PDB file of C-alpha atoms and ligand atoms in Angstrom:
ATOM      1  CA  MET A   1      17.238   0.312  25.599  1.00 92.00           C
ATOM      2  CA  THR A   2      18.224   0.464  22.678  1.00 96.00           C
ATOM      3  CA  LYS A   3      15.464   1.501  19.934  1.00 97.00           C
ATOM      4  CA  MET A   4      14.950  -2.233  17.838  1.00 97.00           C
ATOM      5  CA  GLU A   5      14.814  -3.631  21.800  1.00 97.00           C
ATOM      6  CA  GLN A   6      12.245  -1.260  22.645  1.00 98.00           C
ATOM      7  CA  PHE A   7      10.319  -2.059  19.363  1.00 98.00           C
ATOM      8  CA  GLN A   8      10.759  -5.595  20.531  1.00 98.00           C
ATOM      9  CA  GLN A   9       9.257  -5.290  23.989  1.00 97.00           C
ATOM     10  CA  MET A  10       6.091  -3.594  22.496  1.00 97.00           C
ATOM     11  CA  ILE A  11       5.469  -6.358  19.974  1.00 97.00           C
ATOM     12  CA  ASP A  12       6.126  -8.900  22.755  1.00 96.00           C
ATOM     13  CA  GLU A  13       3.594  -7.293  24.700  1.00 96.00           C
ATOM     14  CA  SER A  14       0.916  -6.512  21.948  1.00 97.00           C
ATOM     15  CA  SER A  15      -1.468  -9.527  20.729  1.00 96.00           C
ATOM     16  CA  ARG A  16      -3.864  -6.806  18.420  1.00 98.00           C
ATOM     17  CA  ILE A  17      -0.855  -5.502  15.880  1.00 98.00           C
ATOM     18  CA  VAL A  18      -2.421  -3.693  12.945  1.00 98.00           C
ATOM     19  CA  PHE A  19       0.437  -2.337  10.505  1.00 98.00           C
ATOM     20  CA  PHE A  20      -0.491   0.542   8.699  1.00 98.00           C
ATOM     21  CA  GLY A  21       1.982   1.105   4.890  1.00 97.00           C
ATOM     22  CA  GLY A  22       2.593   3.124   2.544  1.00 95.00           C
ATOM     23  CA  ALA A  23       5.319   3.123  -0.910  1.00 93.00           C
ATOM     24  CA  GLY A  24       8.106   3.296   2.019  1.00 94.00           C
ATOM     25  CA  VAL A  25       7.495  -0.351   2.606  1.00 96.00           C
ATOM     26  CA  SER A  26       7.588  -1.778  -1.501  1.00 96.00           C
ATOM     27  CA  THR A  27      10.617   0.908  -2.187  1.00 92.00           C
ATOM     28  CA  GLU A  28      13.238  -1.086  -0.901  1.00 92.00           C
ATOM     29  CA  SER A  29      11.692  -4.087  -3.382  1.00 94.00           C
ATOM     30  CA  GLY A  30      11.978  -1.853  -5.863  1.00 90.00           C
ATOM     31  CA  ILE A  31       9.054  -0.628  -6.909  1.00 90.00           C
ATOM     32  CA  PRO A  32       9.428   3.481  -7.060  1.00 80.00           C
ATOM     33  CA  ASP A  33       7.548   5.715  -4.439  1.00 78.00           C
ATOM     34  CA  PHE A  34       6.079   8.297  -7.235  1.00 68.00           C
ATOM     35  CA  ARG A  35       6.403  11.072  -4.317  1.00 63.00           C
ATOM     36  CA  SER A  36      10.009  10.986  -3.971  1.00 58.00           C
ATOM     37  CA  VAL A  37      12.151  12.952  -5.417  1.00 48.00           C
ATOM     38  CA  ASP A  38      13.906  10.226  -6.855  1.00 50.00           C
ATOM     39  CA  GLY A  39      11.077   8.549  -7.871  1.00 53.00           C
ATOM     40  CA  LEU A  40       8.647   8.883 -10.991  1.00 53.00           C
ATOM     41  CA  TYR A  41       8.939  12.865 -11.129  1.00 54.00           C
ATOM     42  CA  HIS A  42      12.206  11.939 -12.925  1.00 57.00           C
ATOM     43  CA  GLN A  43      10.541  10.230 -15.537  1.00 62.00           C
ATOM     44  CA  SER A  44      10.082  10.874 -19.260  1.00 71.00           C
ATOM     45  CA  PHE A  45       6.465  11.690 -19.390  1.00 78.00           C
ATOM     46  CA  ARG A  46       4.529  14.721 -20.955  1.00 82.00           C
ATOM     47  CA  TYR A  47       2.300  14.989 -17.438  1.00 86.00           C
ATOM     48  CA  PRO A  48       3.497  14.742 -13.935  1.00 85.00           C
ATOM     49  CA  PRO A  49       2.471  11.248 -12.444  1.00 85.00           C
ATOM     50  CA  GLU A  50      -0.836  13.274  -9.914  1.00 85.00           C
ATOM     51  CA  GLU A  51      -2.182  14.265 -13.256  1.00 90.00           C
ATOM     52  CA  MET A  52      -1.811  10.724 -15.091  1.00 90.00           C
ATOM     53  CA  LEU A  53      -3.029   9.253 -12.624  1.00 91.00           C
ATOM     54  CA  SER A  54      -6.432  11.066 -11.782  1.00 94.00           C
ATOM     55  CA  HIS A  55      -9.979   9.746 -13.106  1.00 97.00           C
ATOM     56  CA  SER A  56      -9.510  12.832 -15.620  1.00 97.00           C
ATOM     57  CA  PHE A  57      -6.508  11.815 -17.130  1.00 97.00           C
ATOM     58  CA  TYR A  58      -7.582   8.202 -17.157  1.00 97.00           C
ATOM     59  CA  VAL A  59     -11.123   9.402 -18.885  1.00 97.00           C
ATOM     60  CA  ARG A  60     -10.091  11.341 -21.552  1.00 97.00           C
ATOM     61  CA  HIS A  61      -6.246  10.473 -22.505  1.00 96.00           C
ATOM     62  CA  THR A  62      -7.012   6.035 -21.739  1.00 97.00           C
ATOM     63  CA  ALA A  63      -4.419   4.783 -23.830  1.00 96.00           C
ATOM     64  CA  GLU A  64      -1.551   7.350 -22.414  1.00 95.00           C
ATOM     65  CA  PHE A  65      -2.656   6.318 -18.893  1.00 96.00           C
ATOM     66  CA  PHE A  66      -2.274   2.593 -19.912  1.00 97.00           C
ATOM     67  CA  ASP A  67       0.836   2.908 -21.897  1.00 94.00           C
ATOM     68  CA  PHE A  68       1.878   4.971 -18.172  1.00 92.00           C
ATOM     69  CA  TYR A  69       0.315   2.621 -15.736  1.00 93.00           C
ATOM     70  CA  ARG A  70       2.048  -0.706 -18.019  1.00 94.00           C
ATOM     71  CA  LYS A  71       5.445   1.088 -17.170  1.00 89.00           C
ATOM     72  CA  LYS A  72       5.560   2.703 -14.238  1.00 87.00           C
ATOM     73  CA  MET A  73       2.380   0.586 -12.242  1.00 90.00           C
ATOM     74  CA  LEU A  74       2.716  -2.646 -12.748  1.00 92.00           C
ATOM     75  CA  CYS A  75       5.780  -3.994 -12.197  1.00 89.00           C
ATOM     76  CA  LEU A  76       4.990  -7.793 -11.813  1.00 93.00           C
ATOM     77  CA  ASP A  77       8.271  -8.777 -11.028  1.00 93.00           C
ATOM     78  CA  ALA A  78       8.708  -7.761  -7.078  1.00 95.00           C
ATOM     79  CA  GLN A  79       9.568  -9.606  -4.487  1.00 97.00           C
ATOM     80  CA  PRO A  80       8.383  -9.279  -0.965  1.00 98.00           C
ATOM     81  CA  ASN A  81      11.376  -8.048   1.612  1.00 98.00           C
ATOM     82  CA  ALA A  82      11.581  -8.827   4.653  1.00 97.00           C
ATOM     83  CA  ALA A  83       8.727  -6.659   6.347  1.00 98.00           C
ATOM     84  CA  HIS A  84       6.543  -7.737   3.884  1.00 98.00           C
ATOM     85  CA  ARG A  85       7.451 -11.589   5.170  1.00 98.00           C
ATOM     86  CA  LYS A  86       7.529 -10.736   8.944  1.00 98.00           C
ATOM     87  CA  LEU A  87       4.308  -8.902   8.990  1.00 98.00           C
ATOM     88  CA  ALA A  88       2.810 -11.762   7.364  1.00 98.00           C
ATOM     89  CA  GLU A  89       4.675 -14.114  10.078  1.00 98.00           C
ATOM     90  CA  LEU A  90       2.948 -12.091  12.715  1.00 98.00           C
ATOM     91  CA  GLU A  91      -0.270 -12.706  11.367  1.00 98.00           C
ATOM     92  CA  GLN A  92       0.545 -16.163  11.546  1.00 97.00           C
ATOM     93  CA  ALA A  93       1.844 -16.563  15.246  1.00 96.00           C
ATOM     94  CA  GLY A  94      -1.375 -14.454  16.296  1.00 96.00           C
ATOM     95  CA  LYS A  95       0.280 -11.625  17.207  1.00 97.00           C
ATOM     96  CA  LEU A  96      -0.890  -8.750  14.042  1.00 98.00           C
ATOM     97  CA  SER A  97      -4.712  -8.767  13.420  1.00 98.00           C
ATOM     98  CA  ALA A  98      -3.868  -6.455   9.970  1.00 98.00           C
ATOM     99  CA  VAL A  99      -2.121  -4.501   7.279  1.00 98.00           C
ATOM    100  CA  VAL A 100      -3.953  -1.295   6.334  1.00 98.00           C
ATOM    101  CA  THR A 101      -2.042  -0.250   3.151  1.00 97.00           C
ATOM    102  CA  GLN A 102      -1.941   2.601   0.665  1.00 95.00           C
ATOM    103  CA  ASN A 103       0.196   0.303  -1.688  1.00 96.00           C
ATOM    104  CA  ILE A 104      -1.559  -1.429  -4.683  1.00 96.00           C
ATOM    105  CA  ASP A 105       1.251  -3.977  -5.759  1.00 96.00           C
ATOM    106  CA  GLY A 106      -0.167  -6.800  -3.468  1.00 97.00           C
ATOM    107  CA  LEU A 107       3.054  -8.015  -2.142  1.00 98.00           C
ATOM    108  CA  HIS A 108       1.621  -8.519   1.673  1.00 98.00           C
ATOM    109  CA  GLN A 109      -0.341 -10.873  -0.169  1.00 98.00           C
ATOM    110  CA  LYS A 110       2.470 -12.409  -2.271  1.00 98.00           C
ATOM    111  CA  ALA A 111       4.290 -12.753   1.060  1.00 98.00           C
ATOM    112  CA  GLY A 112       1.147 -14.500   3.002  1.00 98.00           C
ATOM    113  CA  SER A 113      -0.475 -12.167   4.338  1.00 98.00           C
ATOM    114  CA  LYS A 114      -4.391 -12.923   4.582  1.00 98.00           C
ATOM    115  CA  ARG A 115      -6.268  -9.113   6.456  1.00 98.00           C
ATOM    116  CA  VAL A 116      -4.890  -7.077   3.904  1.00 98.00           C
ATOM    117  CA  TYR A 117      -7.013  -3.504   3.571  1.00 98.00           C
ATOM    118  CA  GLU A 118      -5.977  -2.357   0.367  1.00 97.00           C
ATOM    119  CA  LEU A 119      -6.871   1.407   0.604  1.00 96.00           C
ATOM    120  CA  HIS A 120      -6.255   2.384  -2.576  1.00 95.00           C
ATOM    121  CA  GLY A 121      -7.289  -1.300  -4.694  1.00 96.00           C
ATOM    122  CA  SER A 122      -4.644  -3.331  -6.338  1.00 97.00           C
ATOM    123  CA  VAL A 123      -3.428  -3.590  -9.909  1.00 97.00           C
ATOM    124  CA  HIS A 124      -3.879  -8.055  -9.719  1.00 97.00           C
ATOM    125  CA  ARG A 125      -7.914  -7.071  -9.502  1.00 97.00           C
ATOM    126  CA  ASN A 126      -9.265  -5.375 -13.041  1.00 98.00           C
ATOM    127  CA  TYR A 127     -12.866  -5.164 -14.259  1.00 98.00           C
ATOM    128  CA  CYS A 128     -14.512  -4.769 -17.554  1.00 98.00           C
ATOM    129  CA  GLN A 129     -16.492  -1.557 -17.168  1.00 97.00           C
ATOM    130  CA  LYS A 130     -19.154  -2.827 -19.591  1.00 98.00           C
ATOM    131  CA  CYS A 131     -19.554  -7.307 -17.959  1.00 98.00           C
ATOM    132  CA  HIS A 132     -17.510  -6.890 -14.912  1.00 98.00           C
ATOM    133  CA  LYS A 133     -15.265 -10.081 -16.150  1.00 98.00           C
ATOM    134  CA  GLU A 134     -12.221 -10.090 -13.904  1.00 98.00           C
ATOM    135  CA  TYR A 135      -8.597  -9.686 -15.648  1.00 98.00           C
ATOM    136  CA  ASP A 136      -5.831 -10.225 -14.074  1.00 97.00           C
ATOM    137  CA  ALA A 137      -2.414  -7.844 -14.461  1.00 97.00           C
ATOM    138  CA  GLU A 138      -0.290 -10.078 -16.797  1.00 97.00           C
ATOM    139  CA  PHE A 139      -3.697  -9.612 -19.218  1.00 98.00           C
ATOM    140  CA  ILE A 140      -3.281  -5.357 -18.891  1.00 97.00           C
ATOM    141  CA  LEU A 141       1.023  -5.997 -19.186  1.00 97.00           C
ATOM    142  CA  HIS A 142       0.732  -7.770 -21.877  1.00 96.00           C
ATOM    143  CA  SER A 143      -2.181  -5.915 -24.024  1.00 96.00           C
ATOM    144  CA  GLU A 144      -1.875  -3.030 -25.967  1.00 95.00           C
ATOM    145  CA  GLY A 145      -3.486   0.266 -26.103  1.00 95.00           C
ATOM    146  CA  ILE A 146      -6.646   0.434 -24.354  1.00 98.00           C
ATOM    147  CA  PRO A 147      -7.063  -3.531 -22.743  1.00 98.00           C
ATOM    148  CA  THR A 148     -10.265  -4.101 -24.168  1.00 97.00           C
ATOM    149  CA  CYS A 149     -12.592  -6.932 -22.928  1.00 98.00           C
ATOM    150  CA  THR A 150     -13.899  -9.897 -25.234  1.00 97.00           C
ATOM    151  CA  CYS A 151     -17.802  -8.148 -24.664  1.00 98.00           C
ATOM    152  CA  GLY A 152     -15.358  -4.639 -26.205  1.00 97.00           C
ATOM    153  CA  GLY A 153     -16.341  -3.195 -23.213  1.00 97.00           C
ATOM    154  CA  THR A 154     -12.836  -1.392 -21.417  1.00 97.00           C
ATOM    155  CA  ILE A 155     -10.995  -2.500 -18.691  1.00 98.00           C
ATOM    156  CA  LYS A 156     -10.081  -0.817 -15.768  1.00 98.00           C
ATOM    157  CA  PRO A 157      -7.388  -2.025 -13.033  1.00 97.00           C
ATOM    158  CA  ASP A 158      -9.493  -1.914  -9.398  1.00 97.00           C
ATOM    159  CA  VAL A 159      -7.081   0.999  -7.868  1.00 96.00           C
ATOM    160  CA  VAL A 160      -8.011   3.762  -6.725  1.00 95.00           C
ATOM    161  CA  LEU A 161      -7.481   7.116  -8.880  1.00 95.00           C
ATOM    162  CA  TYR A 162      -6.961  10.718  -8.395  1.00 93.00           C
ATOM    163  CA  GLU A 163     -10.401  12.076  -7.637  1.00 94.00           C
ATOM    164  CA  GLU A 164     -11.873   9.147  -7.040  1.00 95.00           C
ATOM    165  CA  GLY A 165     -13.532   7.648  -3.606  1.00 95.00           C
ATOM    166  CA  LEU A 166     -12.118   5.199  -1.069  1.00 95.00           C
ATOM    167  CA  ASP A 167     -13.978   1.643  -0.516  1.00 96.00           C
ATOM    168  CA  GLN A 168     -16.011   2.074   1.869  1.00 97.00           C
ATOM    169  CA  ASP A 169     -15.996  -1.541   2.918  1.00 97.00           C
ATOM    170  CA  VAL A 170     -12.319  -1.319   2.693  1.00 97.00           C
ATOM    171  CA  ILE A 171     -12.083   1.919   4.730  1.00 97.00           C
ATOM    172  CA  ASN A 172     -14.237   0.320   7.640  1.00 97.00           C
ATOM    173  CA  GLY A 173     -12.503  -3.365   8.037  1.00 98.00           C
ATOM    174  CA  ALA A 174      -9.635  -1.114   8.496  1.00 97.00           C
ATOM    175  CA  VAL A 175     -11.186   1.535  11.190  1.00 97.00           C
ATOM    176  CA  THR A 176     -12.554  -1.239  13.554  1.00 98.00           C
ATOM    177  CA  GLU A 177      -9.130  -3.213  13.175  1.00 98.00           C
ATOM    178  CA  ILE A 178      -6.877  -0.390  13.783  1.00 98.00           C
ATOM    179  CA  ARG A 179      -9.873   0.692  16.328  1.00 98.00           C
ATOM    180  CA  ARG A 180      -9.222  -2.267  18.388  1.00 98.00           C
ATOM    181  CA  ALA A 181      -5.349  -3.015  18.146  1.00 98.00           C
ATOM    182  CA  ASP A 182      -3.481  -2.639  20.796  1.00 98.00           C
ATOM    183  CA  MET A 183      -0.150  -1.451  19.039  1.00 98.00           C
ATOM    184  CA  LEU A 184      -0.307   0.548  16.019  1.00 98.00           C
ATOM    185  CA  ILE A 185       3.009   0.603  13.943  1.00 98.00           C
ATOM    186  CA  ILE A 186       2.825   3.049  11.622  1.00 97.00           C
ATOM    187  CA  GLY A 187       5.598   1.812   7.996  1.00 97.00           C
ATOM    188  CA  GLY A 188       6.806   3.469   4.935  1.00 95.00           C
ATOM    189  CA  THR A 189       4.547   6.427   4.685  1.00 94.00           C
ATOM    190  CA  SER A 190       5.022  10.993   5.100  1.00 91.00           C
ATOM    191  CA  LEU A 191       1.243  10.575   6.173  1.00 92.00           C
ATOM    192  CA  ALA A 192       0.267  12.794   3.031  1.00 87.00           C
ATOM    193  CA  VAL A 193      -2.507  11.539   0.905  1.00 83.00           C
ATOM    194  CA  TYR A 194      -5.763  11.812   2.526  1.00 83.00           C
ATOM    195  CA  PRO A 195      -8.106  10.048   3.465  1.00 85.00           C
ATOM    196  CA  ALA A 196      -6.195   6.997   4.000  1.00 86.00           C
ATOM    197  CA  ALA A 197      -3.450   9.214   6.885  1.00 89.00           C
ATOM    198  CA  GLY A 198      -6.682  10.133   8.433  1.00 91.00           C
ATOM    199  CA  LEU A 199      -7.339   6.322   9.819  1.00 95.00           C
ATOM    200  CA  ILE A 200      -4.450   6.373  12.161  1.00 95.00           C
ATOM    201  CA  HIS A 201      -6.501   9.362  14.608  1.00 95.00           C
ATOM    202  CA  TYR A 202      -9.000   5.807  15.000  1.00 97.00           C
ATOM    203  CA  PHE A 203      -6.686   3.917  17.075  1.00 97.00           C
ATOM    204  CA  GLY A 204      -6.843   4.629  20.464  1.00 95.00           C
ATOM    205  CA  GLY A 205      -3.834   2.563  22.485  1.00 95.00           C
ATOM    206  CA  SER A 206      -0.812   3.616  23.558  1.00 95.00           C
ATOM    207  CA  ARG A 207       1.724   1.532  21.512  1.00 97.00           C
ATOM    208  CA  LEU A 208       2.373   4.235  18.278  1.00 97.00           C
ATOM    209  CA  VAL A 209       5.527   3.156  15.937  1.00 98.00           C
ATOM    210  CA  VAL A 210       6.308   5.347  13.519  1.00 97.00           C
ATOM    211  CA  ILE A 211       8.778   3.947  11.242  1.00 97.00           C
ATOM    212  CA  ASN A 212       9.797   6.081   8.201  1.00 96.00           C
ATOM    213  CA  ARG A 213      13.000   7.528   6.973  1.00 93.00           C
ATOM    214  CA  SER A 214      11.639  11.727   6.984  1.00 92.00           C
ATOM    215  CA  SER A 215       9.367  12.695   9.873  1.00 93.00           C
ATOM    216  CA  THR A 216       5.073  12.495   9.750  1.00 94.00           C
ATOM    217  CA  PRO A 217       2.268  14.035  11.607  1.00 93.00           C
ATOM    218  CA  ALA A 218       1.893  10.776  13.443  1.00 93.00           C
ATOM    219  CA  ASP A 219       5.737  11.735  15.078  1.00 93.00           C
ATOM    220  CA  GLN A 220       4.235  13.670  18.084  1.00 92.00           C
ATOM    221  CA  SER A 221       1.811  11.089  19.516  1.00 93.00           C
ATOM    222  CA  ALA A 222       4.045   8.238  18.712  1.00 96.00           C
ATOM    223  CA  ALA A 223       5.872   6.166  21.356  1.00 97.00           C
ATOM    224  CA  LEU A 224       8.615   5.580  19.657  1.00 98.00           C
ATOM    225  CA  MET A 225       9.922   6.415  16.164  1.00 97.00           C
ATOM    226  CA  ILE A 226      12.659   4.523  13.746  1.00 97.00           C
ATOM    227  CA  SER A 227      14.342   6.549  10.978  1.00 96.00           C
ATOM    228  CA  ASP A 228      16.225   3.041   9.873  1.00 96.00           C
ATOM    229  CA  PRO A 229      14.848   1.120   6.168  1.00 95.00           C
ATOM    230  CA  ILE A 230      12.198  -0.634   7.233  1.00 96.00           C
ATOM    231  CA  GLY A 231      12.453  -4.022   5.412  1.00 96.00           C
ATOM    232  CA  GLU A 232      16.404  -3.332   8.099  1.00 96.00           C
ATOM    233  CA  ILE A 233      14.006  -3.557  11.350  1.00 97.00           C
ATOM    234  CA  PHE A 234      11.447  -6.131  10.939  1.00 98.00           C
ATOM    235  CA  GLY A 235      14.337  -8.432   9.661  1.00 96.00           C
ATOM    236  CA  GLN A 236      15.222  -8.125  13.439  1.00 97.00           C
ATOM    237  CA  VAL A 237      11.836  -8.606  15.166  1.00 97.00           C
ATOM    238  CA  LYS A 238      11.342 -12.177  17.246  1.00 97.00           C
ATOM    239  CA  ILE A 239       8.438 -13.633  17.471  1.00 94.00           C
ATOM    240  CA  THR A 240       7.685 -15.095  21.007  1.00 81.00           C
ATOM    241  CA  LYS A 241       3.986 -16.984  21.189  1.00 66.00           C
ATOM    242  CA  ILE A 242       2.017 -14.850  23.645  1.00 57.00           C
TER     243      ILE A 242
HETATM  244 ZN1   ZN B   1     -17.074  -7.361 -20.803  1.00 88.50          ZN
END
């Protein structure tokens, strides 16, 4: 049996699939992974991305943060790829119960997924830090300098910056889904970022699949490992009713 046939068989036998994804899911939609070698490290800013995306940098250099954020983090023209689309179809067919993602681009929702746990927030939600009025990503994109609310407050993207904690409700929801899952597909992530990566340990089933170009800490417990491009793999998945 080929790896693709094994993957298909495991999907056929499952009815509460959870997908846990990272940057690699969106790179095929043209969104750069700032942790990869050809990602944002080869960029023109004065500070490394991880510093510019930290809470203390946001507080101290707010205008510079937004300059970087608009240029590198807001990819509003990106479209869902075959992986996003197939995951949405699997949910619609009653096979997949949730997507847990470390991405902030909203592409799962754009593809039609309903139950998405965004561990690191979303560029599509932005709140005034003073009056909590909500603004969309387009507003941030077209603003200049520090985006400012009508009340005078600064508008902050609802994304989890380095040094900031994850939303406890989102974590709890993701943990519940992973605990209940009968298949966990980990895709497009090297599982390097904690605490997000730690959530996969709540999976107690046997159908653990890792789809990633490089090795991950989950490989040794995986029933199946695939290193082909994730969009290509999901593009071949056929959806059969249980
Ligand atoms: Zn305001």
